[in-house]
GROMACS .gro file of N, CA and C in nm:
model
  150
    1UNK      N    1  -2.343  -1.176  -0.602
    1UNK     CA    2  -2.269  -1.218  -0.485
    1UNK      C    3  -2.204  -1.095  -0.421
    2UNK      N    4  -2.229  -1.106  -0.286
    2UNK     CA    5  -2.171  -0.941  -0.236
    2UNK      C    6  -2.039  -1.046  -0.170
    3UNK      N    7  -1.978  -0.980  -0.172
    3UNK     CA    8  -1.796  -0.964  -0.128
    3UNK      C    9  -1.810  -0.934   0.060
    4UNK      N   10  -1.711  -0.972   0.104
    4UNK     CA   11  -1.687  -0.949   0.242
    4UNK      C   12  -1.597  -0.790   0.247
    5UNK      N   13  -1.614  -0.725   0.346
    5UNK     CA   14  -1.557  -0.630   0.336
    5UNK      C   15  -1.396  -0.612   0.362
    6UNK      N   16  -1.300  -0.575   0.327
    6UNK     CA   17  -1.154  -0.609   0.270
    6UNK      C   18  -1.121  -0.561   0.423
    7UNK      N   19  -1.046  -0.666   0.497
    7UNK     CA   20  -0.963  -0.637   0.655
    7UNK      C   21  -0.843  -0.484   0.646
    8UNK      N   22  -0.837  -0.447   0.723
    8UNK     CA   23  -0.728  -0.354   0.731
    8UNK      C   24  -0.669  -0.396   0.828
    9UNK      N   25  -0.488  -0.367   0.827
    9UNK     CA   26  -0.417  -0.385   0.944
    9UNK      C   27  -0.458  -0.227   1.012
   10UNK      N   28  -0.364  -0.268   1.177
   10UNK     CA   29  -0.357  -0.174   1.244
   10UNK      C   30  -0.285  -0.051   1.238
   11UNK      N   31  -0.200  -0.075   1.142
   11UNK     CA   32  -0.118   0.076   1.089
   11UNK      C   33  -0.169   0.116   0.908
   12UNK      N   34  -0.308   0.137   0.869
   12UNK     CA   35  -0.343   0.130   0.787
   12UNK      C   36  -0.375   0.316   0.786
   13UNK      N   37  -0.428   0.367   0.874
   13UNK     CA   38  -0.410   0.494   0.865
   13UNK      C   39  -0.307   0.546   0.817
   14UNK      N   40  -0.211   0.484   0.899
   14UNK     CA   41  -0.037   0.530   0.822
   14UNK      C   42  -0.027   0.535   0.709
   15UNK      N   43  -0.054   0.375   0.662
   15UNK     CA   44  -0.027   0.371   0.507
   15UNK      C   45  -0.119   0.479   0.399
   16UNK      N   46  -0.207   0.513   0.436
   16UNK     CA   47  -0.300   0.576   0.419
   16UNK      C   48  -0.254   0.747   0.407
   17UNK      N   49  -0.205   0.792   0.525
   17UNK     CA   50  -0.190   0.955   0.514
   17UNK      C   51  -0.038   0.935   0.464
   18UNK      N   52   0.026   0.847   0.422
   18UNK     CA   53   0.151   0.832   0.375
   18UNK      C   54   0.137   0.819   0.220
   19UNK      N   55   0.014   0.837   0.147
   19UNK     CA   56  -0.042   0.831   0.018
   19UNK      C   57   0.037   0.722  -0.056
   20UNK      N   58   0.003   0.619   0.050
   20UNK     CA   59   0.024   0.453  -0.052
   20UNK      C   60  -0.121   0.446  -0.134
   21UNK      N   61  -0.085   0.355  -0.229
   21UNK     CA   62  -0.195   0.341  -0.321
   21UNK      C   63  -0.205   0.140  -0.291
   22UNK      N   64  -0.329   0.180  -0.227
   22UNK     CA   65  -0.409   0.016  -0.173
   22UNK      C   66  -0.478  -0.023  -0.232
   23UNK      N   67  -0.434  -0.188  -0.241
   23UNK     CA   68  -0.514  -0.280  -0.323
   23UNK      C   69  -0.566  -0.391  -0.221
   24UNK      N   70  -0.649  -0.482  -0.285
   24UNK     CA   71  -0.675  -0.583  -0.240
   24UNK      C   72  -0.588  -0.703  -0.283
   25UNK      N   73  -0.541  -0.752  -0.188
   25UNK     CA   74  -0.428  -0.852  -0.162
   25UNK      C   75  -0.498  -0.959  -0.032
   26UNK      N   76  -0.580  -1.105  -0.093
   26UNK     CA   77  -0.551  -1.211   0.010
   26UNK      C   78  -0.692  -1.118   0.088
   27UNK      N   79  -0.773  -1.068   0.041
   27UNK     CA   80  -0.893  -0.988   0.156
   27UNK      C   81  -0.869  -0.868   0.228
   28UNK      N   82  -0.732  -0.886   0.253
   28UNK     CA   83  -0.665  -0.752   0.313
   28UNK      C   84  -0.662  -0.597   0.223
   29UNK      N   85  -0.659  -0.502   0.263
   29UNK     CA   86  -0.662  -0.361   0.152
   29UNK      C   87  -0.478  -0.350   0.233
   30UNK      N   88  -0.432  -0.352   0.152
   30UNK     CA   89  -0.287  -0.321   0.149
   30UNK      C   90  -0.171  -0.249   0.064
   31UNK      N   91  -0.100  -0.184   0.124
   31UNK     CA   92  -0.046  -0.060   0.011
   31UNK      C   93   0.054  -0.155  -0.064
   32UNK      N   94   0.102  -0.099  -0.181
   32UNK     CA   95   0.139  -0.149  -0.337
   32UNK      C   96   0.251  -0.062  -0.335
   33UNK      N   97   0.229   0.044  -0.303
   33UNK     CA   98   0.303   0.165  -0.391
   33UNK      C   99   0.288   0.283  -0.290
   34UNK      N  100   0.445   0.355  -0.280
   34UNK     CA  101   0.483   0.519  -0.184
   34UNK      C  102   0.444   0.614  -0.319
   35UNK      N  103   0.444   0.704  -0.325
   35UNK     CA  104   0.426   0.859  -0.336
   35UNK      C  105   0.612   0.863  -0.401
   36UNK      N  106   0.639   0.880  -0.536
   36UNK     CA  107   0.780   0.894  -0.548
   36UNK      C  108   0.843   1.001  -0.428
   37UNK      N  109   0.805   1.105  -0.424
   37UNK     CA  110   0.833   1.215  -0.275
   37UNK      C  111   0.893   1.148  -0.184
   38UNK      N  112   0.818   1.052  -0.142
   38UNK     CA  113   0.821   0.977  -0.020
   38UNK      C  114   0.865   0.838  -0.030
   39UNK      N  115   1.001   0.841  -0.123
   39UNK     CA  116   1.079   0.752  -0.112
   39UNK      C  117   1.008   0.623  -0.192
   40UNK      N  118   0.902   0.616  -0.260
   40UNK     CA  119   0.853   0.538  -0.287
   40UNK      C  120   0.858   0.544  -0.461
   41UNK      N  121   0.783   0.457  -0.581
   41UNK     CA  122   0.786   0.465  -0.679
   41UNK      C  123   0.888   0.332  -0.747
   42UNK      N  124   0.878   0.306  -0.864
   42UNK     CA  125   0.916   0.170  -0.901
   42UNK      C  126   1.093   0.188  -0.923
   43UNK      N  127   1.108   0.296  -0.933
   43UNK     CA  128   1.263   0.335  -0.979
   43UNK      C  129   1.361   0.335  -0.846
   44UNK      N  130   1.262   0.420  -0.742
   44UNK     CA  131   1.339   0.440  -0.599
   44UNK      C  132   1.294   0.328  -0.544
   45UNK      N  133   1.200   0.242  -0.553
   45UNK     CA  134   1.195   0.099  -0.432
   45UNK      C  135   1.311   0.012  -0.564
   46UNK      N  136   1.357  -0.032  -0.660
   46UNK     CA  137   1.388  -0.081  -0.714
   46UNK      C  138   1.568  -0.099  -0.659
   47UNK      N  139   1.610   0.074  -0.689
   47UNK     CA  140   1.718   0.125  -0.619
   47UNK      C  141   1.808   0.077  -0.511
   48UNK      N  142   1.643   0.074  -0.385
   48UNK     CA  143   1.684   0.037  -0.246
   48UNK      C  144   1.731  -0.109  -0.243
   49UNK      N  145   1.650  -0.224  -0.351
   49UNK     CA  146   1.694  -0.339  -0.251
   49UNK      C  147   1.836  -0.389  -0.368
   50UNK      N  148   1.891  -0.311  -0.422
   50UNK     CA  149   1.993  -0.340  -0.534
   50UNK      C  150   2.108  -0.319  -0.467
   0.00000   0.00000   0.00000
Protein backbone atom coordinates (compact mmCIF):
# COMPACT_ATOMS: atom_id res chain seq x y z
CA UNK A 1 0.00 0.00 0.00
CA UNK A 2 1.70 3.32 -0.98
CA UNK A 3 0.83 6.21 1.50
CA UNK A 4 -0.34 9.68 0.27
CA UNK A 5 2.25 12.15 0.38
CA UNK A 6 2.34 14.03 4.01
CA UNK A 7 0.66 17.95 3.42
CA UNK A 8 2.88 20.76 4.54
CA UNK A 9 1.64 24.06 5.91
CA UNK A 10 2.58 27.33 4.42
CA UNK A 11 5.26 28.33 6.92
CA UNK A 12 6.95 24.92 6.72
CA UNK A 13 10.16 26.27 5.25
CA UNK A 14 10.36 28.20 8.48
CA UNK A 15 9.89 25.37 10.56
CA UNK A 16 12.33 23.79 8.56
CA UNK A 17 15.49 26.33 8.42
CA UNK A 18 14.53 26.85 12.14
CA UNK A 19 15.85 23.05 12.59
CA UNK A 20 12.48 21.71 14.02
CA UNK A 21 12.49 18.06 13.90
CA UNK A 22 9.11 16.93 11.75
CA UNK A 23 6.91 14.26 12.14
CA UNK A 24 3.92 13.01 10.75
CA UNK A 25 0.93 14.18 12.68
CA UNK A 26 -2.92 13.64 11.18
CA UNK A 27 -1.04 13.47 7.28
CA UNK A 28 0.48 16.71 7.94
CA UNK A 29 4.69 16.74 8.36
CA UNK A 30 4.78 19.00 11.38
CA UNK A 31 7.50 20.17 13.77
CA UNK A 32 7.68 18.32 17.36
CA UNK A 33 10.68 19.85 18.59
CA UNK A 34 13.18 23.56 18.41
CA UNK A 35 16.92 23.15 18.37
CA UNK A 36 17.68 23.69 22.40
CA UNK A 37 19.75 27.07 20.86
CA UNK A 38 16.68 28.18 19.64
CA UNK A 39 14.67 28.26 22.56
CA UNK A 40 13.42 24.97 21.99
CA UNK A 41 14.08 21.39 23.76
CA UNK A 42 11.94 19.53 26.46
CA UNK A 43 13.48 21.46 29.51
CA UNK A 44 13.15 25.09 27.84
CA UNK A 45 9.50 24.46 26.18
CA UNK A 46 8.60 22.87 29.57
CA UNK A 47 9.96 26.13 31.45
CA UNK A 48 7.92 28.48 29.19
CA UNK A 49 4.40 27.32 29.79
CA UNK A 50 5.09 26.89 33.83
Amino acid sequence: MISAPLKRSPIHDFHKSAGAKLADFGGWEMPIEYPQERGGGVLNEHAAVR
